Amino acid sequence: MKRRLASCLILLGVLGSTRAAVARPVDDAPTPPAHKLTRAPRLLHFVEAPYPEGEKAAGRAATVVLELAIDAAGAVEQARVTGSAGPAFDAAAEQAARQFVFEPAEIDGKPAAIRILYRYEFVLRAEVPTTAELTGQVRDARTKRPLAAVRVSVDSGAAATTDAEGRFRIDTIAAGVHTVTLSGSRLTEVQTSESLEAGRRTTVTYDVELQTEDAPAGEKDDLEIVVTPPAVAKQVVSTQVSADEARRVPGTQGDVLKVVENLPGVARPSIGSGQLVVWGAAPQDTRVVLDGVPLPSLYHQGGFRSVVHSDMVESVELFPGGWGPECGRGIGGLVGVHLRPLQGDGIHGSASADLLDASADVRGRVADRVHVEVAGRESYLDSLLPLFTSRNIGEYVPIPRYYDAQARVVLDAAPGETFELGGLVSGDSVDDDVPSDDPTNVQLQTHSTSFERVWLRWRKQTEDGAEILVVPSFGRDRDSLVDQFGEVPTALAVDSTLSSVRASWRRQMASWVTLAVGVDGQLTSSHFVRTGSNTAPPRSGDDYVFGQPPTDQIAHDDGRTISASAAPYAVADFALADGKVHLVPGLRIEPYLQTASRTAPPVGTTPPVGLFEESTEVEPRLAGRWSPVRGLTWKVGWGLYHQPPAPADLSSVFGNPTLGIESAQHLLWGVEAGSPDVVSFEATAFETTSRNLAVRNPSPSPLVAQALVDTGIGRTRGIQVLLRKQLAKRFFGWLSYTLSRSERASAPGAPYYLYDFDQTHVLSALASYELGAGFVVGSRFRYASGYPRTPVTGAYFDVQTGTYEPFFGALNSTRIPPFVQLDVRVAKTFAIGRTSLETYLDVQNVTDRANPEEIVYSLDYSQRRYITGLPILPVAGARLAW
Amino acid sequence: MVSRAARGVALVGALASCTPTFSDDTSSVSGPRLLAVQATPAEAAPGSAFTMTALYVGPSGAADPSAIDWAICLLQKPLGDPDPISPACFVDSSSGLTPLGAGGSVSGTVPANACELFGPESPPPQPGQPAARPTDPDATGGFYLPVSVKSEGDQRSAALERIACQPSGVTQAVFDAFSTGYVLNENPAVASLVSVDGDGGTGAVTPDAPDAGPGLTVSAGEHYLLRVGWPTCPATPAACSGAETYLYIDPTSEQIATGRESVVASWYATGGTFDLDRVGRDGSDTTTTVDNGWTAPASPGPVHLWVVLRDARGGVGWGSYSIVVGP
């Protein structure tokens, strides 16, 4: 959470500052008095100016220079702005300064009036909150009418009295479990308990029964209290990073969502892959959700940029496993992207540019209670490179081309009720041509992806304290891969339309239990067209060496599939033992309906016969947290997860239209220690097991429409730790480490092999520090084991093609050497009037280490070497915000 | 030459990955080595006889082929295996091997069920089970019988005989059109090999023949442009020892389509270095020659040179040449 801090400093034109550590020179200081100043005025009582909301929402800092006239008693007689930072900042600073009280200055040893220049700095600092806020309403339990003049007090001493609408607000309450007392006329004093989380606002509704006017003393009705705060169901393991922190992480070029790659439980992706591998799961098993809207991916192709503009993002949260029943259709991890609330007045925005692309974001209030935000990004590296080189570099190095755009309109329909209409588009294309004088060795490849989403989000906080959220969305995903290895064509195109709706209702039923129920439905209709080799692209478990052409046997299929499910779910958060124990049981019941247009490959003019299958998956999930003492929490989680097969895997030619629903079980346990505002430590051990995975049919002569079978199983075991210091006092950083082993087998009883995405060790250490004067420096160090690969033990000669083919050793029994890299980031922010200009230099691989990224072989497989990753790569960029 | 690594780096993506270089020279003949196998006929129906002939060479030219063992391999390969034949075909004790004999040339018969094992026909299904998945054709519509070859030093090679199978799973009209219009593949033949000088003048390189002299005399260390040619074929399906036009069934439309073979020339020599190991013409290029540079060795002496032509339907032909490198 951002907390505003106003730091201030005083500066006398000739006498210096009483707070020299933060002094700034001001050139136009007043002329010194003729007499001798024997003592400078000293600020005795400082009044903090309220940070203008609009400026805070825009993330803008400022400095206002004031001329203060201080009388001989030390009071401020007059305050005048001499260095403006805009009307809002000026007014706030001027008003605060008028309330300052000084120890008078002395001239010639006697108290005297004096004029000084005072610099008031408004500085936005993101600090880890330590306090909580309690807001809500007190109502008559019978009539539901608000009750005014009820005193609500917390055991810490803080108190508030309800207004005419029965509402109250108490802030800066120390986090923890507190006793809340309600008292007032016709109200017998009653108490309840609230568990308040640091940095969060808890909104409650107290329904109380009033004493009747004529009831005799001692015969008053018992008081019934219904407390209904919306609470957040606790996840056992998750890592949330604010946008402010994420933007400063070296190696991300300011892209907030790229920070996910540095979180515990996440494997380092191969260069240019952009794949998100969480707890050893396949990249396609991890789900990305943008405030309830499912997205097909978090990053553009190659992983250079995310698909959502960073200025729209408030935070990103990774749930590597054990997540609650609100989400489904995924057996890996879950990435939640949270959009920044649109607030404040005026028009604000930003524009950024660096080596890869340019982007912009504009947001503001366009009418009463209506805010709008529009953002977009376009890459231009493919256009820039020809300016610097005459070589057709695209022949050998694919240059990514991408764009994305987002827009949303938010209507604050009523207090506690908002509507948001939003949309997002994203597109990628990579062309890759490898020319050759040998027509059997030519490679042409074009990979294009795009998706669109439109959503409506309705959020309402009801009078009884419940929160209702409804998010219908509609979208389309397209993925097209056109490839030509010599004379072997490969074309795979999948075009899907998605309709989804998420609806939830959440309410605190009692002081010790919060209930959330909802439904999560999705309908996906896909059309796939695939032509080419069965072995392209390769699948896990294939004997395959990087760069090896696919078999020249080709086939074709054109089919349609529908996958639909609507899952009701419920989850309760039981706060027991004064909030020291949280038990969060949940249940999700998901009936799946699947259709495939063909059960068998087309034969002549025989009409296709389709397939309809139904299965219902029950997904119990349980999370528990126990905090025996402050700063120590033990946690445990368990759950079942399912996902439908990929549409193209239901091909009757290349796949199997009868593939079942894939499933997984997550089990995790761990401990959290420390204080989030100082240093926190988390350690989580985990085990995931999966089954019904789609794998190649191991038979050399599989039956028709059974090229794939759903007999695959998998398991991942490991431990992840996170030592973290959140952004406070100019510094943030973390050290994350994951030790894991991910394995697969083609069927129960078959031998396990290391999964293609297994990384034994993944270590990320990063830190960022504000030097002052707008300078921020940061560094990131990463170590990661290389991915497993199948070794080549020899080769034979294919006399038909005149090429060599490999003999393989045990599947995935060797590894690419480890990846080690140090990145550094230096940024400087300039304040230019109401705008700020951030310039940065992000230097990746400062040691210029040649990190192996893939194993390659000579044409006859007699020699083995490595493709290495990026050399030292400085990327300069700038971001202008207003 | 585009190395396997160069092909790979394109898949890695990413701006500035560094591709290693290799010192391998697959054109160099420094020991006994199988360069090519020619099947005659180049395409045979099940039950038909065929002969396989090896181009087996060494530093002194032709090598003794008596130790070459041949066996038909009746093992199907797994669907996910990108190799042309099952790795089990190279296990000597495999029960799927049918020996063809030893030597530089062997003969055999295409098994009667070859189109069921390696072609578009499915064997009769088991009761209550669907039929087995037929083998997918290659881009020319072809199916192949694998032959495992073992030569001196336990060198392993895979040879293929193209099988003439009837189409399956198509309409009667397509079946009829293909059956009547398809012309079996012919092996390509080297029509000419010439040396091209800087002015464009050419000098024929005569192939090896009994009692013949050297095909070409060159200067040590000099660079020469060599041009290999093959016969011109008609634009309609016809038996021809060049880039033939052929019919195939388009897997997308399931209709008859017409294609033209690509021809690739692989170059081998006991000395000197070629600019490229393999060069060729794709099916859309009607040129019937292709060039390659060759730098003669720095030391005088005899050099043996071979050019192997391969067409897209599995046909193979070659030429052998003796070159004298002078000072």
mmCIF file of C-alpha atoms in Angstrom, chain A residues 518-706:
data_model
loop_
_atom_site.group_PDB
_atom_site.id
_atom_site.type_symbol
_atom_site.label_atom_id
_atom_site.label_comp_id
_atom_site.label_asym_id
_atom_site.label_seq_id
_atom_site.Cartn_x
_atom_site.Cartn_y
_atom_site.Cartn_z
ATOM 1 C CA GLY A 518 -19.836 -18.243 -6.403
ATOM 2 C CA VAL A 519 -19.931 -19.770 -9.794
ATOM 3 C CA ASP A 520 -17.188 -19.853 -12.389
ATOM 4 C CA GLY A 521 -18.275 -20.809 -15.879
ATOM 5 C CA GLN A 522 -16.487 -20.934 -19.193
ATOM 6 C CA LEU A 523 -17.427 -22.012 -22.692
ATOM 7 C CA THR A 524 -14.623 -22.486 -25.182
ATOM 8 C CA SER A 525 -15.338 -23.267 -28.799
ATOM 9 C CA SER A 526 -12.266 -24.078 -30.881
ATOM 10 C CA HIS A 527 -11.494 -24.743 -34.484
ATOM 11 C CA PHE A 528 -8.143 -26.304 -35.242
ATOM 12 C CA VAL A 529 -6.438 -27.043 -38.516
ATOM 13 C CA ARG A 530 -3.259 -29.045 -38.471
ATOM 14 C CA THR A 531 -1.131 -30.239 -41.334
ATOM 15 C CA GLY A 532 2.283 -31.786 -41.244
ATOM 16 C CA SER A 533 4.405 -34.097 -39.243
ATOM 17 C CA ASN A 534 3.115 -35.805 -36.167
ATOM 18 C CA THR A 535 6.402 -35.035 -34.440
ATOM 19 C CA ALA A 536 6.265 -31.280 -34.907
ATOM 20 C CA PRO A 537 6.095 -29.746 -32.429
ATOM 21 C CA PRO A 538 7.747 -32.329 -30.181
ATOM 22 C CA ARG A 539 6.054 -33.369 -26.953
ATOM 23 C CA SER A 540 7.432 -34.269 -23.592
ATOM 24 C CA GLY A 541 8.736 -37.815 -23.651
ATOM 25 C CA ASP A 542 9.875 -37.667 -27.269
ATOM 26 C CA ASP A 543 13.399 -38.667 -28.120
ATOM 27 C CA TYR A 544 14.384 -35.434 -29.722
ATOM 28 C CA VAL A 545 17.394 -33.219 -30.120
ATOM 29 C CA PHE A 546 17.175 -29.482 -30.515
ATOM 30 C CA GLY A 547 17.058 -28.403 -34.146
ATOM 31 C CA GLN A 548 16.266 -31.883 -35.424
ATOM 32 C CA PRO A 549 13.894 -31.807 -38.387
ATOM 33 C CA PRO A 550 10.612 -33.602 -37.897
ATOM 34 C CA THR A 551 9.835 -36.841 -39.635
ATOM 35 C CA ASP A 552 8.756 -36.270 -43.210
ATOM 36 C CA GLN A 553 5.512 -38.185 -42.794
ATOM 37 C CA ILE A 554 2.610 -35.785 -42.956
ATOM 38 C CA ALA A 555 -1.097 -35.797 -42.254
ATOM 39 C CA HIS A 556 -3.949 -33.348 -42.005
ATOM 40 C CA ASP A 557 -6.917 -32.709 -39.784
ATOM 41 C CA ASP A 558 -9.549 -30.037 -39.484
ATOM 42 C CA GLY A 559 -11.773 -30.252 -36.468
ATOM 43 C CA ARG A 560 -13.870 -28.432 -33.918
ATOM 44 C CA THR A 561 -14.188 -28.883 -30.205
ATOM 45 C CA ILE A 562 -16.291 -27.382 -27.457
ATOM 46 C CA SER A 563 -15.361 -27.434 -23.817
ATOM 47 C CA ALA A 564 -17.837 -26.076 -21.314
ATOM 48 C CA SER A 565 -18.050 -26.090 -17.576
ATOM 49 C CA ALA A 566 -19.831 -24.139 -14.882
ATOM 50 C CA ALA A 567 -18.454 -24.694 -11.445
ATOM 51 C CA PRO A 568 -20.254 -23.653 -8.296
ATOM 52 C CA TYR A 569 -17.932 -23.238 -5.381
ATOM 53 C CA ALA A 570 -17.934 -22.320 -1.739
ATOM 54 C CA VAL A 571 -15.179 -21.451 0.653
ATOM 55 C CA ALA A 572 -15.302 -20.535 4.309
ATOM 56 C CA ASP A 573 -12.663 -18.882 6.418
ATOM 57 C CA PHE A 574 -12.941 -19.931 10.040
ATOM 58 C CA ALA A 575 -10.996 -17.687 12.406
ATOM 59 C CA LEU A 576 -10.485 -19.642 15.586
ATOM 60 C CA ALA A 577 -8.580 -19.154 18.794
ATOM 61 C CA ASP A 578 -8.787 -15.368 18.661
ATOM 62 C CA GLY A 579 -7.780 -15.366 15.058
ATOM 63 C CA LYS A 580 -4.642 -17.373 15.633
ATOM 64 C CA VAL A 581 -5.999 -20.256 13.635
ATOM 65 C CA HIS A 582 -7.576 -19.969 10.218
ATOM 66 C CA LEU A 583 -9.162 -22.990 8.604
ATOM 67 C CA VAL A 584 -10.268 -22.427 5.042
ATOM 68 C CA PRO A 585 -12.135 -25.402 3.602
ATOM 69 C CA GLY A 586 -13.492 -25.063 0.102
ATOM 70 C CA LEU A 587 -15.276 -27.115 -2.473
ATOM 71 C CA ARG A 588 -15.618 -26.704 -6.200
ATOM 72 C CA ILE A 589 -17.777 -28.988 -8.293
ATOM 73 C CA GLU A 590 -17.101 -28.719 -11.976
ATOM 74 C CA PRO A 591 -19.141 -30.584 -14.558
ATOM 75 C CA TYR A 592 -17.300 -30.640 -17.879
ATOM 76 C CA LEU A 593 -18.942 -31.057 -21.251
ATOM 77 C CA GLN A 594 -16.671 -31.819 -24.180
ATOM 78 C CA THR A 595 -17.435 -32.308 -27.821
ATOM 79 C CA ALA A 596 -15.224 -33.205 -30.749
ATOM 80 C CA SER A 597 -16.336 -33.038 -34.354
ATOM 81 C CA ARG A 598 -14.676 -36.303 -35.382
ATOM 82 C CA THR A 599 -14.118 -39.561 -33.617
ATOM 83 C CA ALA A 600 -12.069 -40.916 -36.519
ATOM 84 C CA PRO A 601 -9.994 -39.470 -39.345
ATOM 85 C CA PRO A 602 -11.898 -38.534 -42.480
ATOM 86 C CA VAL A 603 -12.268 -41.379 -44.964
ATOM 87 C CA GLY A 604 -13.415 -40.411 -48.439
ATOM 88 C CA THR A 605 -16.859 -38.898 -48.346
ATOM 89 C CA THR A 606 -17.915 -40.647 -45.156
ATOM 90 C CA PRO A 607 -19.659 -38.079 -42.953
ATOM 91 C CA PRO A 608 -17.845 -37.368 -39.722
ATOM 92 C CA VAL A 609 -19.204 -38.717 -36.477
ATOM 93 C CA GLY A 610 -18.844 -36.432 -33.502
ATOM 94 C CA LEU A 611 -18.332 -37.128 -29.866
ATOM 95 C CA PHE A 612 -19.935 -35.773 -26.695
ATOM 96 C CA GLU A 613 -18.549 -36.546 -23.281
ATOM 97 C CA GLU A 614 -19.490 -35.413 -19.804
ATOM 98 C CA SER A 615 -17.643 -35.746 -16.569
ATOM 99 C CA THR A 616 -18.009 -34.102 -13.205
ATOM 100 C CA GLU A 617 -14.966 -33.315 -11.172
ATOM 101 C CA VAL A 618 -15.166 -32.660 -7.460
ATOM 102 C CA GLU A 619 -12.400 -30.475 -6.145
ATOM 103 C CA PRO A 620 -12.128 -30.229 -2.373
ATOM 104 C CA ARG A 621 -9.525 -27.770 -1.174
ATOM 105 C CA LEU A 622 -8.309 -27.000 2.287
ATOM 106 C CA ALA A 623 -5.975 -24.410 3.703
ATOM 107 C CA GLY A 624 -4.914 -23.841 7.251
ATOM 108 C CA ARG A 625 -2.836 -21.255 9.060
ATOM 109 C CA TRP A 626 -1.790 -21.191 12.680
ATOM 110 C CA SER A 627 -0.085 -18.213 14.279
ATOM 111 C CA PRO A 628 0.891 -19.296 17.788
ATOM 112 C CA VAL A 629 2.757 -16.057 18.370
ATOM 113 C CA ARG A 630 2.958 -12.798 16.562
ATOM 114 C CA GLY A 631 5.348 -13.061 13.624
ATOM 115 C CA LEU A 632 5.169 -16.829 13.228
ATOM 116 C CA THR A 633 2.649 -18.706 11.109
ATOM 117 C CA TRP A 634 2.498 -22.360 10.225
ATOM 118 C CA LYS A 635 0.506 -23.227 7.160
ATOM 119 C CA VAL A 636 -0.744 -26.227 5.269
ATOM 120 C CA GLY A 637 -2.764 -26.671 2.109
ATOM 121 C CA TRP A 638 -4.224 -29.409 -0.039
ATOM 122 C CA GLY A 639 -6.445 -29.488 -3.071
ATOM 123 C CA LEU A 640 -7.532 -31.263 -6.212
ATOM 124 C CA TYR A 641 -7.368 -29.554 -9.585
ATOM 125 C CA HIS A 642 -8.507 -30.407 -13.103
ATOM 126 C CA GLN A 643 -8.271 -29.038 -16.607
ATOM 127 C CA PRO A 644 -9.649 -30.048 -20.003
ATOM 128 C CA PRO A 645 -7.257 -31.241 -22.715
ATOM 129 C CA ALA A 646 -5.932 -28.774 -25.265
ATOM 130 C CA PRO A 647 -8.288 -28.462 -28.267
ATOM 131 C CA ALA A 648 -5.712 -29.609 -30.826
ATOM 132 C CA ASP A 649 -4.998 -32.720 -28.754
ATOM 133 C CA LEU A 650 -8.555 -33.849 -29.490
ATOM 134 C CA SER A 651 -7.663 -34.298 -33.156
ATOM 135 C CA SER A 652 -8.615 -37.714 -34.466
ATOM 136 C CA VAL A 653 -5.465 -37.746 -36.610
ATOM 137 C CA PHE A 654 -2.804 -36.202 -34.373
ATOM 138 C CA GLY A 655 -4.409 -36.723 -30.995
ATOM 139 C CA ASN A 656 -7.317 -38.509 -29.439
ATOM 140 C CA PRO A 657 -10.870 -37.125 -29.272
ATOM 141 C CA THR A 658 -11.601 -39.197 -26.173
ATOM 142 C CA LEU A 659 -8.884 -37.722 -23.983
ATOM 143 C CA GLY A 660 -10.109 -37.290 -20.445
ATOM 144 C CA ILE A 661 -9.861 -34.441 -17.985
ATOM 145 C CA GLU A 662 -6.361 -33.989 -16.609
ATOM 146 C CA SER A 663 -6.068 -33.824 -12.852
ATOM 147 C CA ALA A 664 -3.592 -32.924 -10.158
ATOM 148 C CA GLN A 665 -3.267 -32.908 -6.425
ATOM 149 C CA HIS A 666 -1.362 -30.196 -4.578
ATOM 150 C CA LEU A 667 -0.040 -30.679 -1.071
ATOM 151 C CA LEU A 668 2.018 -28.067 0.686
ATOM 152 C CA TRP A 669 3.075 -27.060 4.121
ATOM 153 C CA GLY A 670 5.331 -24.358 5.443
ATOM 154 C CA VAL A 671 6.088 -21.532 7.799
ATOM 155 C CA GLU A 672 6.174 -17.757 7.715
ATOM 156 C CA ALA A 673 8.223 -15.754 10.144
ATOM 157 C CA GLY A 674 9.160 -12.179 10.732
ATOM 158 C CA SER A 675 7.358 -8.954 10.204
ATOM 159 C CA PRO A 676 6.308 -7.862 6.743
ATOM 160 C CA ASP A 677 7.399 -4.300 7.436
ATOM 161 C CA VAL A 678 10.897 -5.361 8.427
ATOM 162 C CA VAL A 679 12.028 -8.677 7.048
ATOM 163 C CA SER A 680 9.880 -11.699 6.405
ATOM 164 C CA PHE A 681 10.822 -15.278 5.740
ATOM 165 C CA GLU A 682 8.740 -17.981 4.167
ATOM 166 C CA ALA A 683 9.517 -21.625 3.544
ATOM 167 C CA THR A 684 7.104 -23.945 1.807
ATOM 168 C CA ALA A 685 7.495 -27.599 0.992
ATOM 169 C CA PHE A 686 5.280 -28.878 -1.772
ATOM 170 C CA GLU A 687 4.319 -31.986 -3.647
ATOM 171 C CA THR A 688 2.130 -32.145 -6.699
ATOM 172 C CA THR A 689 0.993 -35.276 -8.450
ATOM 173 C CA SER A 690 -0.845 -35.308 -11.745
ATOM 174 C CA ARG A 691 -2.560 -37.940 -13.829
ATOM 175 C CA ASN A 692 -4.553 -38.393 -17.013
ATOM 176 C CA LEU A 693 -1.946 -36.326 -18.819
ATOM 177 C CA ALA A 694 -1.996 -36.514 -22.616
ATOM 178 C CA VAL A 695 1.088 -38.337 -23.866
ATOM 179 C CA ARG A 696 2.155 -40.040 -27.064
ATOM 180 C CA ASN A 697 0.758 -43.461 -27.603
ATOM 181 C CA PRO A 698 3.832 -45.606 -26.948
ATOM 182 C CA SER A 699 2.626 -48.337 -29.294
ATOM 183 C CA PRO A 700 4.430 -48.490 -32.656
ATOM 184 C CA SER A 701 1.080 -49.297 -34.232
ATOM 185 C CA PRO A 702 -1.533 -47.325 -32.298
ATOM 186 C CA LEU A 703 -5.174 -47.664 -33.109
ATOM 187 C CA VAL A 704 -7.018 -45.116 -35.189
ATOM 188 C CA ALA A 705 -7.657 -41.822 -33.355
ATOM 189 C CA GLN A 706 -5.341 -42.801 -30.555
#
